Short mmCIF file of C-alpha atoms in Angstrom, two decimals:
data_model
loop_
_atom_site.label_atom_id
_atom_site.label_comp_id
_atom_site.label_asym_id
_atom_site.label_seq_id
_atom_site.Cartn_x
_atom_site.Cartn_y
_atom_site.Cartn_z
CA PRO A 1331 63.73 -8.93 26.45
CA SER A 1332 62.46 -12.30 25.27
CA ALA A 1333 60.00 -12.38 28.16
CA ALA A 1334 58.69 -8.96 27.19
CA LEU A 1335 58.22 -10.11 23.61
CA ASN A 1336 56.35 -13.20 24.78
CA GLY A 1337 54.12 -11.07 26.97
CA GLY A 1338 53.31 -8.74 24.04
CA ALA A 1339 52.42 -11.69 21.82
CA ARG A 1340 50.09 -13.11 24.46
CA SER A 1341 48.44 -9.68 24.81
CA GLU A 1342 47.81 -9.49 21.09
CA ASP A 1343 46.36 -13.01 21.12
CA VAL A 1344 44.00 -12.09 23.96
CA THR A 1345 42.94 -8.93 22.11
CA THR A 1346 42.17 -10.91 18.97
CA ASP A 1347 40.16 -13.48 20.95
CA VAL A 1348 38.14 -10.72 22.59
CA LYS A 1349 37.39 -9.15 19.23
CA GLN A 1350 36.32 -12.46 17.80
CA GLU A 1351 34.08 -13.14 20.79
CA ILE A 1352 32.51 -9.68 20.49
CA SER A 1353 31.93 -10.23 16.78
CA ASN A 1354 30.24 -13.58 17.45
CA LYS A 1355 27.97 -12.12 20.12
CA ILE A 1356 27.01 -9.17 17.94
CA GLY A 1357 26.15 -11.46 15.06
CA GLN A 1358 24.06 -13.79 17.24
CA GLN A 1359 22.22 -10.92 18.89
CA VAL A 1360 21.41 -9.18 15.61
CA GLN A 1361 20.27 -12.42 13.98
CA THR A 1362 18.01 -13.23 16.94
CA LEU A 1363 16.47 -9.75 16.89
CA LEU A 1364 15.83 -9.93 13.15
CA LEU A 1365 14.16 -13.32 13.27
CA GLN A 1366 12.09 -12.40 16.31
CA ALA A 1367 10.90 -9.10 14.79
CA LYS A 1368 10.05 -10.81 11.50
CA LYS A 1369 8.08 -13.58 13.22
CA GLU A 1370 6.14 -11.19 15.45
CA SER A 1371 5.25 -8.85 12.57
CA GLU A 1372 4.10 -11.75 10.36
CA GLN A 1373 1.92 -13.22 13.11
CA LYS A 1374 0.34 -9.89 13.90
CA VAL A 1375 -0.38 -9.04 10.27
CA THR A 1376 -1.87 -12.49 9.63
CA ALA A 1377 -4.21 -12.22 12.60
CA GLU A 1378 -5.30 -8.68 11.77
CA LEU A 1379 -5.94 -9.51 8.10
CA LYS A 1380 -8.06 -12.50 9.11
CA LEU A 1381 -10.24 -10.30 11.32
CA LEU A 1382 -10.54 -7.65 8.63
CA HIS A 1383 -11.42 -10.23 5.99
CA HIS A 1384 -14.19 -11.60 8.23
CA ALA A 1385 -15.54 -8.10 8.86
CA MET A 1386 -15.56 -7.26 5.16
CA GLN A 1387 -17.36 -10.53 4.34
CA GLU A 1388 -20.01 -9.71 6.90
CA MET A 1389 -20.35 -6.19 5.51
CA ASP A 1390 -20.63 -7.60 1.98
CA SER A 1391 -23.46 -9.91 3.09
CA ARG A 1392 -25.34 -6.99 4.60
CA LEU A 1393 -24.90 -4.99 1.41
CA ASP A 1394 -26.18 -7.92 -0.68
CA GLY A 1395 -29.25 -8.10 1.52
CA LEU A 1396 -29.88 -4.39 1.07
CA VAL A 1397 -29.48 -4.64 -2.71
CA LYS A 1398 -31.87 -7.60 -2.76
CA GLN A 1399 -34.46 -5.59 -0.85
CA LEU A 1400 -34.17 -2.73 -3.33
CA ASP A 1401 -34.50 -5.15 -6.26
CA ASP A 1402 -37.64 -6.64 -4.69
CA MET A 1403 -39.11 -3.16 -4.50
CA GLN A 1404 -38.59 -2.74 -8.25
CA VAL A 1405 -40.03 -6.19 -9.08
CA GLN A 1406 -43.14 -5.65 -6.93
CA PRO A 1407 -44.32 -2.08 -7.66
CA ASN A 1408 -47.72 -2.73 -6.05
CA GLN A 1409 -46.20 -2.97 -2.59
CA GLU A 1410 -45.79 0.10 -0.47
CA ALA A 1411 -42.66 1.98 -1.57
CA LEU A 1412 -39.80 2.31 0.90
CA GLU A 1413 -39.16 5.87 1.91
CA GLN A 1414 -36.07 7.44 0.41
CA ALA A 1415 -34.94 8.67 3.81
CA ALA A 1416 -34.85 5.08 5.12
CA VAL A 1417 -32.75 3.95 2.16
CA VAL A 1418 -30.32 6.83 2.58
CA GLN A 1419 -30.05 6.13 6.31
CA ALA A 1420 -29.32 2.44 5.74
CA LEU A 1421 -26.72 3.24 3.10
CA ALA A 1422 -25.11 5.78 5.41
CA LYS A 1423 -24.65 3.09 8.07
CA VAL A 1424 -23.07 0.72 5.55
CA GLU A 1425 -20.77 3.44 4.23
CA GLN A 1426 -19.74 4.40 7.75
CA GLN A 1427 -18.76 0.81 8.52
CA TRP A 1428 -16.95 0.54 5.18
CA GLY A 1429 -14.91 3.66 5.88
CA LYS A 1430 -14.03 2.45 9.36
CA GLU A 1431 -12.80 -0.95 8.16
CA LEU A 1432 -10.85 0.51 5.24
CA GLY A 1433 -9.18 3.04 7.52
CA LYS A 1434 -8.20 0.27 9.91
CA LEU A 1435 -6.81 -1.70 6.97
CA LYS A 1436 -4.62 1.20 5.88
CA GLY A 1437 -3.42 1.70 9.43
CA GLU A 1438 -2.32 -1.92 9.66
CA LEU A 1439 -0.44 -1.57 6.37
CA HIS A 1440 1.57 1.38 7.66
CA GLN A 1441 2.18 -0.33 10.99
CA THR A 1442 3.61 -3.29 9.08
CA ILE A 1443 5.82 -0.95 7.09
CA PHE A 1444 7.12 0.52 10.36
CA ALA A 1445 8.08 -2.94 11.56
CA HIS A 1446 9.96 -3.68 8.35
CA ASN A 1447 11.72 -0.32 8.55
CA HIS A 1448 12.85 -1.27 12.02
CA ASN A 1449 14.22 -4.56 10.68
CA ALA A 1450 16.02 -2.68 7.91
CA ASP A 1451 17.66 -0.38 10.45
CA LEU A 1452 18.86 -3.37 12.45
CA MET A 1453 20.40 -4.87 9.33
CA LYS A 1454 22.05 -1.56 8.47
CA TYR A 1455 23.51 -1.30 11.97
CA GLN A 1456 24.80 -4.85 11.72
CA LYS A 1457 26.48 -4.16 8.38
CA GLU A 1458 28.18 -1.01 9.68
CA THR A 1459 29.45 -2.88 12.74
CA LEU A 1460 30.83 -5.71 10.64
CA ASP A 1461 32.57 -3.25 8.31
CA LYS A 1462 34.27 -1.57 11.27
CA ILE A 1463 35.45 -4.90 12.65
CA ARG A 1464 36.81 -5.95 9.28
CA GLN A 1465 38.65 -2.65 8.81
CA GLU A 1466 40.18 -2.90 12.26
CA ILE A 1467 41.34 -6.47 11.62
CA ASP A 1468 42.87 -5.52 8.27
CA SER A 1469 44.65 -2.51 9.75
CA ARG A 1470 46.59 -4.59 12.28
CA ASN A 1471 49.73 -6.59 11.45
CA ASN A 1472 49.06 -9.64 13.54
CA SER A 1473 51.58 -12.48 13.51
CA ASN A 1474 48.80 -15.08 13.59
CA PRO A 1475 47.14 -15.20 10.13
CA ASP A 1476 45.01 -18.22 11.08
CA LYS A 1477 43.04 -16.21 13.63
CA ILE A 1478 42.60 -13.38 11.16
CA ARG A 1479 41.18 -15.77 8.57
CA ALA A 1480 38.86 -17.28 11.19
CA ALA A 1481 37.57 -13.83 12.17
CA LYS A 1482 36.98 -12.89 8.53
CA ALA A 1483 35.15 -16.16 7.93
CA GLN A 1484 32.85 -15.44 10.87
CA VAL A 1485 32.11 -11.95 9.53
CA ALA A 1486 31.35 -13.37 6.07
CA LYS A 1487 28.99 -15.92 7.61
CA ILE A 1488 27.03 -13.20 9.41
CA GLU A 1489 26.82 -11.15 6.21
CA THR A 1490 25.44 -14.17 4.34
CA THR A 1491 22.74 -14.59 6.96
CA SER A 1492 21.78 -10.92 6.57
CA LYS A 1493 21.48 -11.28 2.81
CA VAL A 1494 19.15 -14.26 3.26
CA VAL A 1495 16.90 -12.55 5.82
CA GLY A 1496 16.67 -9.25 3.88
CA PRO A 1497 14.84 -10.56 0.78
CA ARG A 1498 12.45 -12.56 2.99
CA ILE A 1499 11.43 -9.38 4.79
CA ALA A 1500 10.92 -7.55 1.49
CA THR A 1501 8.84 -10.47 0.15
CA CYS A 1502 6.64 -10.45 3.26
CA GLU A 1503 6.04 -6.71 2.88
CA GLY A 1504 5.13 -7.11 -0.79
CA GLU A 1505 2.63 -9.89 -0.04
CA VAL A 1506 0.94 -7.79 2.65
CA GLU A 1507 0.65 -4.79 0.31
CA GLN A 1508 -0.82 -6.95 -2.47
CA SER A 1509 -3.42 -8.45 -0.10
CA ILE A 1510 -4.45 -5.04 1.17
CA PHE A 1511 -4.58 -3.68 -2.40
CA ALA A 1512 -7.03 -6.47 -3.36
CA CYS A 1513 -9.18 -5.90 -0.26
CA ALA A 1514 -9.31 -2.16 -0.87
CA PHE A 1515 -10.27 -2.74 -4.51
CA MET A 1516 -13.26 -4.88 -3.50
CA ALA A 1517 -14.23 -2.28 -0.88
CA ASP A 1518 -14.19 0.41 -3.55
CA GLY A 1519 -16.66 -1.72 -5.53
CA GLN A 1520 -19.02 -1.80 -2.57
CA HIS A 1521 -18.79 1.95 -2.24
CA LEU A 1522 -19.73 2.50 -5.90
CA ALA A 1523 -22.69 0.13 -5.53
CA GLN A 1524 -23.96 2.25 -2.66
CA SER A 1525 -23.77 5.40 -4.79
CA ARG A 1526 -26.08 3.76 -7.32
CA TYR A 1527 -29.05 4.06 -4.95
CA ALA A 1528 -27.98 7.11 -2.97
CA GLU A 1529 -27.95 9.46 -5.99
CA GLU A 1530 -29.94 9.77 -9.20
CA ILE A 1531 -27.91 8.52 -12.20
CA SER A 1532 -28.89 8.97 -15.83
CA PRO A 1533 -28.45 5.52 -17.49
CA ASP A 1534 -28.88 6.81 -21.01
CA GLN A 1535 -25.97 9.25 -21.00
CA PRO A 1536 -24.00 8.63 -24.24
CA GLU A 1537 -20.43 7.42 -24.08
CA VAL A 1538 -17.83 10.09 -24.68
CA LYS A 1539 -15.24 8.83 -27.16
CA LEU A 1540 -11.90 10.39 -26.35
CA THR A 1541 -8.31 10.04 -27.50
CA TRP A 1542 -5.47 10.09 -25.00
CA ARG A 1543 -3.63 13.41 -24.90
CA PRO A 1544 -0.33 14.01 -23.05
CA ARG A 1545 0.19 16.53 -20.27
CA ASP A 1546 1.89 19.02 -22.60
CA ASP A 1547 -1.40 19.56 -24.46
CA PHE A 1548 -2.95 21.25 -21.42
CA GLU A 1549 -2.20 24.57 -19.80
CA THR A 1550 -3.26 23.47 -16.32
CA ALA A 1551 -2.95 20.29 -14.29
CA GLU A 1552 -6.72 20.30 -13.68
CA GLY A 1553 -7.40 20.12 -17.42
CA PHE A 1554 -5.10 17.13 -17.81
CA ILE A 1555 -6.63 15.36 -14.78
CA ILE A 1556 -10.19 15.86 -16.07
CA HIS A 1557 -9.27 14.63 -19.55
CA SER A 1558 -7.40 11.58 -18.22
CA SER A 1559 -10.20 10.55 -15.85
CA LYS A 1560 -12.88 10.80 -18.52
CA PHE A 1561 -10.69 8.95 -21.02
CA LEU A 1562 -10.05 6.02 -18.64
CA ALA A 1563 -13.73 5.75 -17.69
CA SER A 1564 -14.87 5.77 -21.34
CA GLN A 1565 -12.20 3.19 -22.22
CA TRP A 1566 -13.67 0.82 -19.65
CA LEU A 1567 -16.98 0.80 -21.53
CA ARG A 1568 -15.21 0.50 -24.87
CA TRP A 1569 -13.09 -2.45 -23.68
CA LEU A 1570 -16.24 -4.19 -22.47
CA GLN A 1571 -17.89 -3.72 -25.85
CA ASP A 1572 -14.95 -4.92 -27.95
CA GLY A 1573 -14.23 -7.91 -25.65
CA LYS A 1574 -10.71 -6.93 -24.54
CA LEU A 1575 -11.63 -7.15 -20.86
CA SER A 1576 -13.17 -10.59 -21.36
CA GLU A 1577 -9.88 -11.84 -22.82
CA VAL A 1578 -7.87 -10.94 -19.71
CA ALA A 1579 -10.51 -11.40 -16.99
CA GLU A 1580 -9.54 -15.02 -16.33
CA LYS A 1581 -6.30 -13.85 -14.73
CA PHE A 1582 -8.18 -12.38 -11.77
CA ASP A 1583 -10.07 -13.92 -8.87
CA PRO A 1584 -13.89 -14.24 -9.22
CA ASP A 1585 -14.74 -11.16 -7.14
CA VAL A 1586 -12.47 -8.82 -9.12
CA ARG A 1587 -13.48 -10.45 -12.43
CA LYS A 1588 -17.14 -9.84 -11.66
CA VAL A 1589 -16.50 -6.12 -11.24
CA LEU A 1590 -14.28 -5.80 -14.31
CA LEU A 1591 -16.91 -7.37 -16.58
CA SER A 1592 -19.87 -5.44 -15.13
CA GLU A 1593 -21.29 -2.90 -17.57
CA SER A 1594 -23.30 -1.27 -14.79
CA ALA A 1595 -20.09 -0.81 -12.77
CA ALA A 1596 -18.45 0.82 -15.79
CA LYS A 1597 -21.39 3.21 -16.25
CA GLU A 1598 -21.36 4.06 -12.56
CA ALA A 1599 -17.63 4.79 -12.85
CA CYS A 1600 -18.38 7.22 -15.70
CA GLN A 1601 -20.91 9.00 -13.51
CA GLN A 1602 -18.48 9.08 -10.59
CA VAL A 1603 -15.80 10.56 -12.84
CA ARG A 1604 -18.22 13.21 -14.12
CA ARG A 1605 -19.04 14.37 -10.59
CA PHE A 1606 -15.39 14.08 -9.61
CA CYS A 1607 -14.39 16.37 -12.49
CA GLU A 1608 -17.11 18.88 -11.62
CA ARG A 1609 -15.60 19.24 -8.15
CA LEU A 1610 -12.11 19.56 -9.61
CA ASP A 1611 -13.08 22.55 -11.75
CA ASP A 1612 -12.94 25.03 -8.90
CA ARG A 1613 -12.22 23.25 -5.60
CA VAL A 1614 -8.94 21.37 -6.00
CA PRO A 1615 -6.20 22.44 -3.53
CA VAL A 1616 -2.65 22.95 -4.72
CA GLU A 1617 -1.31 20.06 -2.62
CA LEU A 1618 -3.83 17.70 -4.26
CA SER A 1619 -3.37 18.65 -7.92
CA GLN A 1620 0.24 17.39 -8.09
CA PRO A 1621 -0.40 13.79 -6.91
CA LEU A 1622 -3.51 13.65 -9.11
CA GLU A 1623 -1.42 14.77 -12.08
CA ASP A 1624 1.25 12.17 -11.23
CA PHE A 1625 -1.42 9.47 -10.93
CA CYS A 1626 -2.88 10.17 -14.38
CA GLY A 1627 0.52 10.59 -16.01
CA CYS A 1628 1.81 7.29 -14.60
CA ILE A 1629 -1.23 5.41 -15.90
CA GLY A 1630 -0.68 6.96 -19.32
CA SER A 1631 2.92 5.70 -19.32
CA ARG A 1632 1.88 2.33 -17.76
CA GLU A 1633 3.89 2.95 -14.59
CA TYR A 1634 1.27 1.28 -12.42
CA VAL A 1635 3.37 0.87 -9.26
CA ARG A 1636 4.12 4.60 -9.28
CA ALA A 1637 0.46 5.33 -10.03
CA ASN A 1638 -0.60 3.28 -7.01
CA LYS A 1639 1.89 5.17 -4.83
CA ALA A 1640 0.46 8.47 -6.11
CA TYR A 1641 -3.04 7.22 -5.24
CA MET A 1642 -1.92 6.44 -1.69
CA ASP A 1643 -0.49 9.98 -1.46
CA ILE A 1644 -3.87 11.30 -2.62
CA VAL A 1645 -5.99 9.44 -0.09
CA MET A 1646 -3.52 9.80 2.80
CA GLY A 1647 -2.99 13.54 2.21
CA SER A 1648 -0.97 15.18 4.98
CA ARG A 1649 -1.21 12.27 7.38
CA LYS A 1650 2.06 11.70 9.15
CA TRP A 1651 3.62 8.25 9.35
CA GLN A 1652 7.40 8.00 9.10
CA GLY A 1653 9.15 11.32 8.52
CA ASP A 1654 7.45 13.32 11.27
CA VAL A 1655 7.12 10.64 13.94
CA PRO A 1656 9.86 9.79 16.47
CA TYR A 1657 11.49 6.60 15.23
CA LEU A 1658 11.73 3.21 16.89
CA VAL A 1659 13.98 2.73 19.87
CA GLU A 1660 16.39 -0.17 19.54
CA GLY A 1661 15.31 -3.13 21.64
CA ASN A 1662 11.75 -1.83 22.17
CA ARG A 1663 9.33 -4.53 21.00
CA ASN A 1664 6.39 -2.15 21.22
CA GLY A 1665 8.05 0.31 18.84
CA PRO A 1666 5.51 0.02 15.98
CA SER A 1667 2.57 0.51 18.35
CA VAL A 1668 4.19 3.57 19.89
CA VAL A 1669 4.82 5.11 16.48
CA GLN A 1670 1.26 4.33 15.37
CA ASN A 1671 -0.22 6.05 18.44
CA VAL A 1672 1.95 9.12 17.93
CA ALA A 1673 0.93 9.28 14.27
CA GLU A 1674 -2.76 9.10 15.17
CA ARG A 1675 -2.39 12.00 17.60
CA LEU A 1676 -0.61 14.07 14.97
CA ASN A 1677 -3.23 13.29 12.33
CA LYS A 1678 -6.04 14.74 14.45
CA THR A 1679 -4.78 18.20 13.51
CA ASN A 1680 -4.11 17.44 9.82
CA ALA A 1681 -6.93 17.96 7.31
CA ASN A 1682 -7.00 15.84 4.18
CA PRO A 1683 -7.10 17.77 0.86
CA LEU A 1684 -9.80 15.36 -0.36
CA ASP A 1685 -12.05 16.51 2.47
CA GLN A 1686 -11.22 20.16 1.79
CA ALA A 1687 -12.12 19.72 -1.88
CA GLY A 1688 -15.25 17.70 -1.13
CA ILE A 1689 -14.25 14.86 -3.46
CA ARG A 1690 -13.39 12.00 -1.08
CA ASP A 1691 -16.55 10.04 -2.01
CA HIS A 1692 -15.59 10.20 -5.70
CA ALA A 1693 -11.82 9.70 -5.50
CA VAL A 1694 -12.16 5.98 -4.79
CA VAL A 1695 -13.06 5.42 -8.45
CA LEU A 1696 -9.45 6.24 -9.37
CA ARG A 1697 -8.20 2.93 -7.96
CA ARG A 1698 -10.74 1.03 -10.03
CA LEU A 1699 -9.68 2.85 -13.21
CA LEU A 1700 -6.07 1.95 -12.39
CA LYS A 1701 -6.98 -1.73 -12.07
CA VAL A 1702 -8.94 -1.76 -15.33
CA ALA A 1703 -6.18 0.01 -17.28
CA GLN A 1704 -3.55 -2.40 -15.98
CA ALA A 1705 -5.72 -5.40 -16.85
CA VAL A 1706 -5.96 -4.43 -20.53
CA LEU A 1707 -2.67 -2.56 -20.97
CA PRO A 1708 -0.13 -4.14 -18.57
CA ASN A 1709 3.48 -3.03 -18.56
CA GLU A 1710 5.90 -5.44 -20.23
CA ASP A 1711 8.08 -5.11 -17.13
CA PRO A 1712 6.25 -7.06 -14.37
CA SER A 1713 7.96 -5.01 -11.66
CA LYS A 1714 6.01 -1.94 -12.84
CA ASN A 1715 2.61 -3.62 -12.41
CA CYS A 1716 0.66 -3.62 -9.14
CA GLY A 1717 -0.16 -6.91 -7.46
#
């Protein structure tokens, strides 16, 4: 009998050693995968952003040259006037390149989000595995408490590593989104500058002085959206006149500050909003009115992060990214690229409500109004402000 007891004790010791070894290997493998995925995603995003930044600088230089040519035409009226068709054609080429680069920028943002989602799933799987191991250890009455304590210490160490890696991933994602938000904001400014010469704008249109009204004052969402857009555009001019924008402009980089303090940009925004509202009167689809209503309501309540999310829903429309795309396969390093390709194939059959309503060229002004409103009326809670 004593021999049998000794044999059983040795068996339990072997089982505990095996469990501990499995736990160590799982922890090492998960940690290696997390660090490798994080490093690869950061390197890829950095390289892509550098290329996009160079392309946008080149595009900005071309646009400056075009604007200079148009200004020279106004200064020297005796010279032969440039045909309107040539101007429109040149602007169309610039706008086409702008749309291409901005679309690529948005695609890289979502591809980065896919990579971080994959990292989050790995961390979730690790946590579930560790919980199971801990429960199994606690459920057994082992005669060797030292080994149990050692196993629990190893599990706690792995959990600590996960908690350290998690916030770093979230921080990386936030920095990428802020960089892309700033790039998109400057691109929107270029687009509005193009509209100045592509369409006839009345510079003497009087400012409409409005007072903010809540959603409950309107019977329809379209009425609230039109009122909110006109109010925000008129406030931009008013804040320029009373100096409120000048007081906060120093917080921004020179490119953004130049746009915020430009009276011509504010007047162009008013014209863009007017045409935008004319299209909304009778052409807004049902699936577009709700995010537009959310966007305006969030700005009114100074929920700028939610307003930015609503704007992304507006411009992305029915494009499919996460929910309708087969998810990443564990251990597949090319997972984000695979998901991106599948999403692009799906999007070929999905029309954007902005295109259906004919207001895509005017919707970009919404992001600028969001930036201006946040500059003058920021939320006291920094977490509710966009980067």
